[in-house]
XYZ file of C-alpha atoms in Angstrom:
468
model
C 61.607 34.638 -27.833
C 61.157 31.126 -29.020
C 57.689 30.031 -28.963
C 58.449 26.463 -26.620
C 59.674 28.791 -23.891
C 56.703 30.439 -23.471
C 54.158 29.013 -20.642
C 50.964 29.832 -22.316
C 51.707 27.853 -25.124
C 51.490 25.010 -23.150
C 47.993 25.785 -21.894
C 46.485 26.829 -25.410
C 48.022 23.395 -26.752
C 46.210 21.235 -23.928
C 43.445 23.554 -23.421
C 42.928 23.086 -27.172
C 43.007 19.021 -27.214
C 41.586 18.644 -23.228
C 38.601 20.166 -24.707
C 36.999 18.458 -27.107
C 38.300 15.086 -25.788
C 36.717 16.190 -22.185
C 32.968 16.556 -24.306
C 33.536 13.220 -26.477
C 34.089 11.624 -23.198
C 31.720 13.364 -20.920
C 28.530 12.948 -23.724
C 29.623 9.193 -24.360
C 28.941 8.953 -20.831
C 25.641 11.149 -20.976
C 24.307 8.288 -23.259
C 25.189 5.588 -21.063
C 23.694 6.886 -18.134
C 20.428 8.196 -19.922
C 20.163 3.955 -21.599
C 20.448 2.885 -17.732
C 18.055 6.078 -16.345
C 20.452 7.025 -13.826
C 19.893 9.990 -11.428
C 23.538 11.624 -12.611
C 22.576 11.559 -16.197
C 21.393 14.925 -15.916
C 24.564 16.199 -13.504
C 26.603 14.580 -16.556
C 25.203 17.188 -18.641
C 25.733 20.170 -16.492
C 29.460 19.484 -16.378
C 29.482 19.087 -19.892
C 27.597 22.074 -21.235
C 28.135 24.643 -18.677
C 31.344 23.243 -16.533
C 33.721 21.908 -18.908
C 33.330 25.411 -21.402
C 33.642 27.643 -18.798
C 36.570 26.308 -17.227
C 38.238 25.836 -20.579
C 37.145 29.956 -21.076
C 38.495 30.608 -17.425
C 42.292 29.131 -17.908
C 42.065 30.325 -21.543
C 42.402 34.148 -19.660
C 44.079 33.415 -16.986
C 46.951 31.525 -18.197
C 47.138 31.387 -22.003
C 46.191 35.124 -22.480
C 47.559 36.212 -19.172
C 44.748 38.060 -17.563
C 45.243 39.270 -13.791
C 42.799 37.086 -12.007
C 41.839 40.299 -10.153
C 40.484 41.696 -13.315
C 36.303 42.160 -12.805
C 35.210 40.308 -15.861
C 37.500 37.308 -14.889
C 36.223 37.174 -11.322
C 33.068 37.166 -12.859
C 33.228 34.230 -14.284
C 35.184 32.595 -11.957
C 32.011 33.614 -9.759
C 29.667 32.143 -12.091
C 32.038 28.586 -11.919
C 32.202 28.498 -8.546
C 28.224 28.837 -8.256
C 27.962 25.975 -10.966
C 30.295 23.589 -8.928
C 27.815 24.345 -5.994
C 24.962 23.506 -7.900
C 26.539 20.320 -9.110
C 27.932 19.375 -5.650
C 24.165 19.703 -4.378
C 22.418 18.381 -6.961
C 25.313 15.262 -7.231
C 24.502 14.441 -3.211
C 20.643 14.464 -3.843
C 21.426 12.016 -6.627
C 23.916 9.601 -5.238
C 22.771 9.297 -1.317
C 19.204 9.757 -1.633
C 17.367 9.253 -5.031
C 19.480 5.983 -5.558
C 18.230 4.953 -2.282
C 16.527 1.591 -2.115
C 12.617 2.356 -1.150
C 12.956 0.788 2.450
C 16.000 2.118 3.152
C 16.645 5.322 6.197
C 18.092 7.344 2.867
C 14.870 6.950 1.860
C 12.909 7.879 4.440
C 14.785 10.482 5.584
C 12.765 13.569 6.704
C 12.995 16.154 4.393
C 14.101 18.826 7.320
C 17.374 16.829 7.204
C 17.596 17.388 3.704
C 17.252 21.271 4.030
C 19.660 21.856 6.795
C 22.726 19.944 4.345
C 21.477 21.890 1.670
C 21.779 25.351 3.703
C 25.232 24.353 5.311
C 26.664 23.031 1.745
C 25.377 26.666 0.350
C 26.141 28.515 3.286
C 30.566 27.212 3.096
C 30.326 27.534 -0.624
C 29.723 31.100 -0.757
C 32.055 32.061 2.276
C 34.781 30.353 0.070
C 33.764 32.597 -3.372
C 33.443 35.349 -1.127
C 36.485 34.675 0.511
C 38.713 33.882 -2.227
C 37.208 35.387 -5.205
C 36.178 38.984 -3.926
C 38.557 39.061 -0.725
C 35.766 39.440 1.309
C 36.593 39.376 5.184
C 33.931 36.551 6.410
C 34.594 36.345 9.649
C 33.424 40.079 10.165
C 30.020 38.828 8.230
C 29.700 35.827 10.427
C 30.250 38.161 13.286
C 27.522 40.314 12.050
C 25.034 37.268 11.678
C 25.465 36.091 15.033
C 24.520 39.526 16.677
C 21.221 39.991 14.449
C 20.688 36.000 14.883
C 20.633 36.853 18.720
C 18.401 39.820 18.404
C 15.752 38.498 16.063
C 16.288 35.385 18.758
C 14.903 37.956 21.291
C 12.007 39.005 19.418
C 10.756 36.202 18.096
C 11.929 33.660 21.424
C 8.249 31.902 21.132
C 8.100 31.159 17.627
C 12.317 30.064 17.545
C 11.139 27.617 20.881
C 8.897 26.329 18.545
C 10.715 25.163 15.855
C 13.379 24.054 18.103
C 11.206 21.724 20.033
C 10.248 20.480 17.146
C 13.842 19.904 16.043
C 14.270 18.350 18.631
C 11.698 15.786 18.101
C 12.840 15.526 14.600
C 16.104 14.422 15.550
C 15.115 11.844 17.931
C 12.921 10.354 14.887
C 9.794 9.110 17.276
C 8.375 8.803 13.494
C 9.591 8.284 9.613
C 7.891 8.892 6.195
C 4.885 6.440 5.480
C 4.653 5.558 9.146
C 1.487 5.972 10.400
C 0.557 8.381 13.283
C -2.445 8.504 15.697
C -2.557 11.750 17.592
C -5.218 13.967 19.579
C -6.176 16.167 16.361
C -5.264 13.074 13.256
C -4.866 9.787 12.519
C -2.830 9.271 9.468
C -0.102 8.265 7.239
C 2.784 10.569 7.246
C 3.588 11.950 4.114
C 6.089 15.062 4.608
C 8.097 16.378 7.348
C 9.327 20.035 6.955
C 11.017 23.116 9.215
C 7.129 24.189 10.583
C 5.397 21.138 10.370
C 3.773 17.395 9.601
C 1.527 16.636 6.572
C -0.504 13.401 8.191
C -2.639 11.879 5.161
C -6.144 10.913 6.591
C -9.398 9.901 5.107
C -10.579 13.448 4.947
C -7.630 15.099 3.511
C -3.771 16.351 4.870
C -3.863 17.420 8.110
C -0.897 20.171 8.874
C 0.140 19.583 12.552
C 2.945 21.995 13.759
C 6.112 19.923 14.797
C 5.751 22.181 18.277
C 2.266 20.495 19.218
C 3.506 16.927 18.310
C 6.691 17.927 20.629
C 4.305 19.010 23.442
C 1.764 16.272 23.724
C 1.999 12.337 23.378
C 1.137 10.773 20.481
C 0.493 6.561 19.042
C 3.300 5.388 16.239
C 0.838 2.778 15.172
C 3.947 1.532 12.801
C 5.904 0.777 15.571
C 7.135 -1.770 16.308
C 6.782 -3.310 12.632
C 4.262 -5.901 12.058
C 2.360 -5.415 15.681
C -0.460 -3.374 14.104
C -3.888 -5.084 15.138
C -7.345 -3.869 14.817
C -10.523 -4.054 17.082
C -13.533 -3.920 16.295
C -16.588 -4.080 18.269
C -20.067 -5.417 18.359
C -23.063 -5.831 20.057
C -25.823 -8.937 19.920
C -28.720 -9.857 22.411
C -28.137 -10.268 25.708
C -30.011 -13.956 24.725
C -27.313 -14.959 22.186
C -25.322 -18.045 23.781
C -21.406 -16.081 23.608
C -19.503 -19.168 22.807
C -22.050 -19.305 19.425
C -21.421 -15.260 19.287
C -17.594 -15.704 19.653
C -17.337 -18.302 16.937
C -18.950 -16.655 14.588
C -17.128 -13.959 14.764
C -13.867 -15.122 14.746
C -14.788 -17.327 11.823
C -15.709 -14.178 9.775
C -12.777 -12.578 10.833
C -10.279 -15.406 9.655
C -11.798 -15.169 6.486
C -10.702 -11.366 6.253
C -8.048 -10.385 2.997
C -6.349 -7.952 5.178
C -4.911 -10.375 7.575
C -1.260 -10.620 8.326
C 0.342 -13.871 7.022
C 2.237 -15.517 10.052
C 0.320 -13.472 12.699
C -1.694 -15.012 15.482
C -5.135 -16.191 14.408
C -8.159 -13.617 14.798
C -9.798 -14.002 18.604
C -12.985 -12.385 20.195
C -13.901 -11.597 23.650
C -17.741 -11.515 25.651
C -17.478 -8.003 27.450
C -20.783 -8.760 29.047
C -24.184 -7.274 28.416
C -24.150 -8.464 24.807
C -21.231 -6.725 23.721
C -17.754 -8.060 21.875
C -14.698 -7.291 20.667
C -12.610 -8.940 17.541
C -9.156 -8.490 17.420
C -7.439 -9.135 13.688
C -3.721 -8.902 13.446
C -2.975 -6.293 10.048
C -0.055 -6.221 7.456
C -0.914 -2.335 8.026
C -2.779 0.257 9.748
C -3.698 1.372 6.352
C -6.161 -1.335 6.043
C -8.409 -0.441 9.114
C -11.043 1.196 6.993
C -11.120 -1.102 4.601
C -11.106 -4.084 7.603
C -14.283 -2.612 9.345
C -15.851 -1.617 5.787
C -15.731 -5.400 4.753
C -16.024 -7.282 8.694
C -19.008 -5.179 9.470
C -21.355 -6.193 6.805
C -20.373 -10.245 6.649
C -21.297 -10.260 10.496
C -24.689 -8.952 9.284
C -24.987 -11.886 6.791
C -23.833 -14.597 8.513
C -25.077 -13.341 12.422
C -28.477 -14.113 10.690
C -27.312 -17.470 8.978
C -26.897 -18.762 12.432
C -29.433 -17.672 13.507
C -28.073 -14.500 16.141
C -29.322 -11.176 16.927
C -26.870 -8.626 16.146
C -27.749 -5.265 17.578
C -31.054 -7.353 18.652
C -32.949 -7.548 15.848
C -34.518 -10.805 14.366
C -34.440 -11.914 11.366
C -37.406 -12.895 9.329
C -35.963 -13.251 5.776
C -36.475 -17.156 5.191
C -40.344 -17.451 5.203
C -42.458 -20.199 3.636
C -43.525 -18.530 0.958
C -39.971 -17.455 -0.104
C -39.054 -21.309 0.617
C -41.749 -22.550 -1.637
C -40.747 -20.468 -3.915
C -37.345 -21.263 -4.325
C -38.197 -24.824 -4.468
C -41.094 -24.029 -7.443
C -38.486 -21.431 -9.381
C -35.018 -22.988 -9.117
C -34.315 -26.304 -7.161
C -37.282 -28.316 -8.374
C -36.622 -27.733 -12.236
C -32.852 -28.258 -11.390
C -33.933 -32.053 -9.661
C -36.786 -32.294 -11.621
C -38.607 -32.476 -8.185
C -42.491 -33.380 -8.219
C -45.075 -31.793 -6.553
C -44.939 -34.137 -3.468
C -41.278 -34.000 -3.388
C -40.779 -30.560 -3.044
C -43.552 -30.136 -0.610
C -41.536 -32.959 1.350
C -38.689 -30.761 0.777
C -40.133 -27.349 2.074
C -40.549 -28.010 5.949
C -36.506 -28.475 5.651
C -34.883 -26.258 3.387
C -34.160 -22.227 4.359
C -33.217 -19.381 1.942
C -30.479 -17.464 3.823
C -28.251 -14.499 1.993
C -24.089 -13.876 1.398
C -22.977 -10.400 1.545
C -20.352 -9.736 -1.060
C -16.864 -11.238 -1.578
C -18.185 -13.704 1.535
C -16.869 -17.378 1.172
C -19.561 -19.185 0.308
C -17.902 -22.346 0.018
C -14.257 -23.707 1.096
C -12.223 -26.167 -1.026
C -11.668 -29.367 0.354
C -14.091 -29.289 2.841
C -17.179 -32.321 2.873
C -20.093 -29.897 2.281
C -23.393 -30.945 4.883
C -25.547 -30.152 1.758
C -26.145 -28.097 -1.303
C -27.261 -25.025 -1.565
C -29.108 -23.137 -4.865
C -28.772 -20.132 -6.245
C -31.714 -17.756 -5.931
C -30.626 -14.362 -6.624
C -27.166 -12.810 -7.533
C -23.694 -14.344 -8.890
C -21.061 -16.804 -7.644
C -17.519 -17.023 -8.773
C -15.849 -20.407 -8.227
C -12.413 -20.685 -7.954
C -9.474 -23.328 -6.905
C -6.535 -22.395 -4.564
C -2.919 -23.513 -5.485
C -0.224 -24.746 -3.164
C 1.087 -21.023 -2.368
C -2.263 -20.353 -1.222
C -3.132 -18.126 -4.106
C -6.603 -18.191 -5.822
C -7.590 -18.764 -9.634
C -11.013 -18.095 -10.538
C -12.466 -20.579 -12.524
C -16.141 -20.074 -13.953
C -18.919 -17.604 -12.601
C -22.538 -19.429 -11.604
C -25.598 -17.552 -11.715
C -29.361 -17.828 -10.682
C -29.916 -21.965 -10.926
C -26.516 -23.460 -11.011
C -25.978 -24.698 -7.389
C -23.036 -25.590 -4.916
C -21.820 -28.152 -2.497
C -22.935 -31.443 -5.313
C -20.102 -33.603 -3.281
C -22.379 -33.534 -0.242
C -24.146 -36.875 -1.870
C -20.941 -38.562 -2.520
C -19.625 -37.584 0.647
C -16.311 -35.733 -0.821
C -14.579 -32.732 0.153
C -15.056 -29.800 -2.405
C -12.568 -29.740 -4.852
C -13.568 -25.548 -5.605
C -14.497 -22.822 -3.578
C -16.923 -20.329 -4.271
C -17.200 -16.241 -3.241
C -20.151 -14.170 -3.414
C -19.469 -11.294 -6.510
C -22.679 -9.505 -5.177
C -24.952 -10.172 -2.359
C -26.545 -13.505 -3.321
C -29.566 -15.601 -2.175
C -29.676 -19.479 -1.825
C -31.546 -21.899 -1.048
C -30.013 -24.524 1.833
C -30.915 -28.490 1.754
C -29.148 -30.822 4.165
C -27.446 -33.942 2.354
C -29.867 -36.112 4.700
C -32.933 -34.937 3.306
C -32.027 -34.692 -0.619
C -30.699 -38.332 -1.015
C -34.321 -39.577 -0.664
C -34.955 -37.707 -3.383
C -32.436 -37.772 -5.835
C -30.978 -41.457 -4.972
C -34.336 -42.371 -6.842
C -33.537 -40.713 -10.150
C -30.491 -42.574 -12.289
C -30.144 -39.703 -15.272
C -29.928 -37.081 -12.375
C -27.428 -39.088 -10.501
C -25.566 -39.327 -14.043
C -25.740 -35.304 -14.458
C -24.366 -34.537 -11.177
C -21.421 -36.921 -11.682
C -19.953 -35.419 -14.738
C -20.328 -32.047 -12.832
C -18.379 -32.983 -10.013
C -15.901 -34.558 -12.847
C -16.138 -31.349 -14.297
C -14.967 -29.249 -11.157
C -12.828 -31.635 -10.245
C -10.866 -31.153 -13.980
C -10.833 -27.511 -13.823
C -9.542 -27.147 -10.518
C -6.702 -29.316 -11.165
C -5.676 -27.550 -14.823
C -5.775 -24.637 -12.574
C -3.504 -25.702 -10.161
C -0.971 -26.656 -12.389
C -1.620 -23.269 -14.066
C -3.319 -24.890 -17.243
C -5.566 -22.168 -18.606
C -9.119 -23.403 -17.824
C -11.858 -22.534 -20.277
């Protein structure tokens, strides 16, 4: 019999060159997509170790050395490739639809239930079909089989099932996504993981577990939804003596100067409830930042309730005394002005030490300061904000150095300044200090170059010089 005639010649001769060429092709291709980190580098290199071989081994058998395909050890392996094309085929879908997936995107933020049930119907047809076609199995009479146990463990376990399918239900509406955040009667949270039994929420005191049956049963806050309508309140409580319109702005002045706030969103507002109690209202990018909202509104209404002179929670404030005035003046403002003893003592009856809680605004840019304040106790960090809004620090100023030197000329501050710790000064109204200083030439000389010197700095960092 000539050779040419023969059929499995054929097959060895392309088997034999389809090979290698198929692995010089498929590990080129390996490479590329482990330079770029792609999710099917490493689906690449299943077809190319495991696949490729094993298909080559299969037709090798089967049509070169003309093996029944009913023989065991070639339905084997034909057993073997069909479970690593179902492994591929699983693993390939993960890759393409959902690790690809842009961050924001529903791929993304698809529950992982959803996830599960593919993954059981993709196994679930694969092995009907190497059951079917490899072993000659009868499925239907297996499927048959399924269904009657299906219905009697349905029987005997008809609470738990209801369960999960109430929950399934609620899965598939989607009242919720990953990283939305949840507020219900047992957690308030960020959820993290959605499975067949139940929710992981992420709260401040660790993940809370809540079966998908209870959030199916009972009504619950999506405090993500709609998106970018989160606000927080926050209340508080002053004497009953407090003037509310004074109260109100005071409030809402500390709240505007809040990091958290949402850029675009309605300006902070406050309420009188009567009886000495208010609420704030702050619109958030997220309800991840209520903690860290109260942690830092809380505390600056402390400070500044008592700069103006409030009662929050009815208590008085005694902190600037004369001695602690006097002081101030002997320790930092007269060596600073080279004040005399009669000047300072003319100073005394109208200067007040007051206190900044940390990262507090001490000072705003471009605003004509009333007077200048010194720097008792603690550390100040000034800094200049650029046209986008964003802020450079510029220099740090501690126990001495003072603020608000443009309240003589009558100029509108070309820095700003925030408290790094809580910080102690010493407050002088413009009126009062140009008695003083107007008489001194070499001091009015001094405080020129330093408002020359701010001036320069904020202005190099603006223009995103680097400022020494």
């Amino acid at each position: 019999m000539n050779i040419f005639d023969a059929s499995w010649f054929y097959w060895a001769v392309g088997i034999a060159i389809g090979l290698p060429v198929g692995l010089i092709i498929l590990t080129e291709l390996h490479q590329v997509l482990v330079r770029r980190n792609s999710h099917l580098a490493r689906q690449v290199s299943l077809m190319r170790n495991y696949l490729l071989p094993l298909g080559a081994l299969l037709l090798i058998l089967v049509k070169a050395s003309q093996v029944p395909p009913g023989d065991g050890f070639v339905r084997v392996l034909t057993t073997i490739f069909g479970f690593l094309v179902l492994v591929l085929l699983l693993s390939g879908l993960n890759a393409t639809v959902f690790q690809s997936a842009p961050q924001e995107s529903w791929r993304k933020r698809l529950p992982a239930i959803f996830l599960d049930v593919a993954r059981f119907a993709l196994i679930g047809a694969g092995l009907a079909v190497i059951l079917s076609y490899i072993w000659g199995v009868r499925v239907g009479g297996v499927f048959t089989a399924l269904g009657v146990t299906s219905v009697v463990i349905g029987l005997m376990l008809q609470n738990s099932v209801g369960q999960i399918v109430s929950g399934l239900f609620m899965l598939f509406e989607q009242p919720f996504r990953i990283d939305d955040w949840l507020d219900t009667p047992t957690a308030r949270g960020r959820v993290v993981e959605v499975n067949w039994r139940a929710v992981h929420i992420e709260t401040a005191t660790g993940l809370r577990i809540t079966p998908n049956s209870m959030l199916a049963t009972t009504s619950f806050t999506n405090l993500s939804r709609p998106a970018g309508a989160h606000k927080c309140t926050i209340a508080t409580k002053f004497a009953t003596t407090d003037p509310p319109n004074q109260v109100c702005a005071m409030l809402t002045r500390v709240a505007s100067g809040l990091p958290q706030l949402r850029r675009g969103a309605l300006p902070p507002t406050t309420v009188a409830l009567g009886d000495g109690a208010y609420e704030t209202t702050v619109r958030l990018k997220s309800p991840a930042d209520d903690g860290a909202v109260r942690a830092t509104f809380l505390p600056w209404v402390w400070y500044a309730s008592r700069r103006a002179g409030l009662h929050l929670d009815g208590a008085n404030d005694e902190f600037s005394t004369p001695d602690r005035v006097w002081d101030a003046l002997d320790s930092v403002v007269g060596p600073e002005l080279r004040l005399s003893l009669v000047e300072k003592r003319a100073l005394a009856s109208y200067a007040r030490v007051v206190r900044y809680g940390a990262d507090e605004v001490v000072q705003h840019p471009g605003i004509v300061p009333k007077g200048m304040s010194f720097i008792v106790a603690g550390s100040l960090r000034l800094t200049a904000t650029t046209a986008d809004g964003s802020v450079v620090p510029l220099s740090t100023l501690y126990q001495g150095a003072f603020l608000g030197v443009t309240a003589l000329t009558r100029q509108p501050n070309p820095t700003g300044a925030v408290a790094l710790e809580e910080v102690t000064v010493l407050e002088i109204d413009r009126e009062h200090l140009e008695h003083v200083v107007m008489n001194k030439p070499t001091l009015l000389q001094e405080l020129s170059r330093l408002i020359d010197e701010r001036h320069s700095k904020a202005h190099r960092a603006i223009r995103g010089e680097r400022v020494a």
